[in-house]
């Protein structure tokens, strides 16, 4: 008799945004928080598996990083294939990364054919003294685009588990 699968449902999530906003740091932080499995380095993409219990349903999120390809604007439809949730990240201490959200949001709407759920995440909110984008600005952008908004810090992991648990809940709810 085979072992039962350690999860009931399995969803792919993509983390995207400007270079240096902290996407890889978020993946790494999720990886050492202990509520996950492993990071696999392959050609091109890295991911981490994170498990949540949502009202008795064991949900596996396979969260993918773009492994530096965002820098060269070489994100393709392939990256988005079967993606059920997209996390669009900017850096609250870099106004330019916030201004580029428009570009990424447009990219997502063109290439992201499978995912209805997009979250906007302002990272590095431990850098309060260097803040260039207010919470309200982030919230406003997200609301205007019918997306949920969060701030976090890959450095101190504030809010990070909650964001992805929320995402697991929303994906489960629409699938
Ligand atoms: P990526 O290019 O989006 O994958 O960004 P990285 O994860 O490589 O991070 C870029 C830089 O920002 C690195 O020097 C990180 O240490 C730093 N960084 C990432 N997240 C945070 C954060 O939440 N707070 C602070 N203070 N620095 C961060
Ligand atoms: Mg990276």
Coordinates of C-alpha atoms in Angstrom, one line a residue, residues 22-110:
X22 CA 13.6 40.7 -2.2
X23 CA 11.8 38.0 -4.1
X24 CA 14.5 35.4 -3.5
X25 CA 14.8 36.5 0.1
X26 CA 11.1 35.8 0.6
X27 CA 11.5 32.3 -0.9
X28 CA 14.5 31.7 1.4
X29 CA 12.7 32.9 4.4
X30 CA 9.7 30.7 3.7
X31 CA 12.2 27.9 3.4
X32 CA 13.8 28.3 6.8
X33 CA 10.6 29.1 8.7
X34 CA 10.0 25.5 9.2
X35 CA 6.5 25.4 7.6
X36 CA 7.8 24.1 4.3
X37 CA 9.8 21.5 2.6
X38 CA 12.8 22.3 0.4
X39 CA 14.2 24.6 -2.2
X40 CA 15.4 23.1 -5.4
X41 CA 17.9 24.8 -7.7
X42 CA 17.4 23.9 -11.3
X43 CA 18.2 25.6 -14.6
X44 CA 16.3 28.9 -14.5
X45 CA 13.8 28.6 -11.7
X46 CA 13.8 27.9 -8.0
X47 CA 10.8 27.0 -5.8
X48 CA 9.8 26.2 -2.3
X49 CA 6.9 24.0 -1.2
X50 CA 4.8 25.4 1.7
X51 CA 1.9 23.5 3.3
X52 CA -1.2 25.0 5.0
X53 CA -4.2 23.4 6.7
X54 CA -7.2 25.4 5.5
X55 CA -10.3 24.2 7.3
X56 CA -9.1 20.6 7.3
X57 CA -7.9 20.7 3.6
X58 CA -4.1 20.2 3.3
X59 CA -3.0 22.7 0.7
X60 CA 0.4 22.6 -0.9
X61 CA 1.7 25.9 -2.5
X62 CA 4.6 25.4 -4.8
X63 CA 6.1 28.9 -4.8
X64 CA 8.3 29.8 -7.8
X65 CA 11.0 32.4 -8.0
X66 CA 12.1 33.9 -11.4
X67 CA 15.8 33.4 -10.5
X68 CA 17.1 36.7 -11.8
X69 CA 15.4 36.5 -15.2
X70 CA 13.2 39.5 -14.3
X71 CA 16.3 41.6 -14.6
X72 CA 16.5 40.9 -18.3
X73 CA 12.8 41.2 -18.9
X74 CA 12.8 37.6 -20.1
X75 CA 9.8 36.4 -18.2
X76 CA 7.6 34.4 -20.6
X77 CA 4.2 32.8 -20.7
X78 CA 6.0 29.6 -19.7
X79 CA 6.8 31.0 -16.2
X80 CA 3.1 31.6 -15.7
X81 CA 1.8 28.3 -17.0
X82 CA -0.6 26.7 -14.5
X83 CA 0.0 29.5 -12.0
X84 CA -3.0 29.9 -9.6
X85 CA -1.7 32.9 -7.7
X86 CA 0.8 35.6 -8.4
X87 CA 2.6 37.7 -5.8
X88 CA 3.8 41.0 -7.2
X89 CA 6.5 42.5 -5.0
X90 CA 8.0 45.9 -4.7
X91 CA 10.4 47.5 -2.2
X92 CA 8.9 50.1 0.1
X93 CA 12.3 51.8 0.3
X94 CA 12.7 52.1 -3.5
X95 CA 10.1 54.3 -5.2
X96 CA 11.2 53.1 -8.6
X97 CA 10.2 49.5 -7.8
X98 CA 6.7 50.7 -6.9
X99 CA 6.5 52.7 -10.2
X100 CA 7.3 49.6 -12.1
X101 CA 4.3 47.8 -10.7
X102 CA 2.3 49.1 -13.6
X103 CA 4.6 47.4 -16.0
X104 CA 4.4 44.1 -14.1
X105 CA 0.7 44.2 -13.7
X106 CA 0.3 44.7 -17.4
X107 CA 2.6 41.7 -18.0
X108 CA 0.6 39.6 -15.7
X109 CA -2.7 40.4 -17.4
X110 CA -1.2 39.5 -20.7

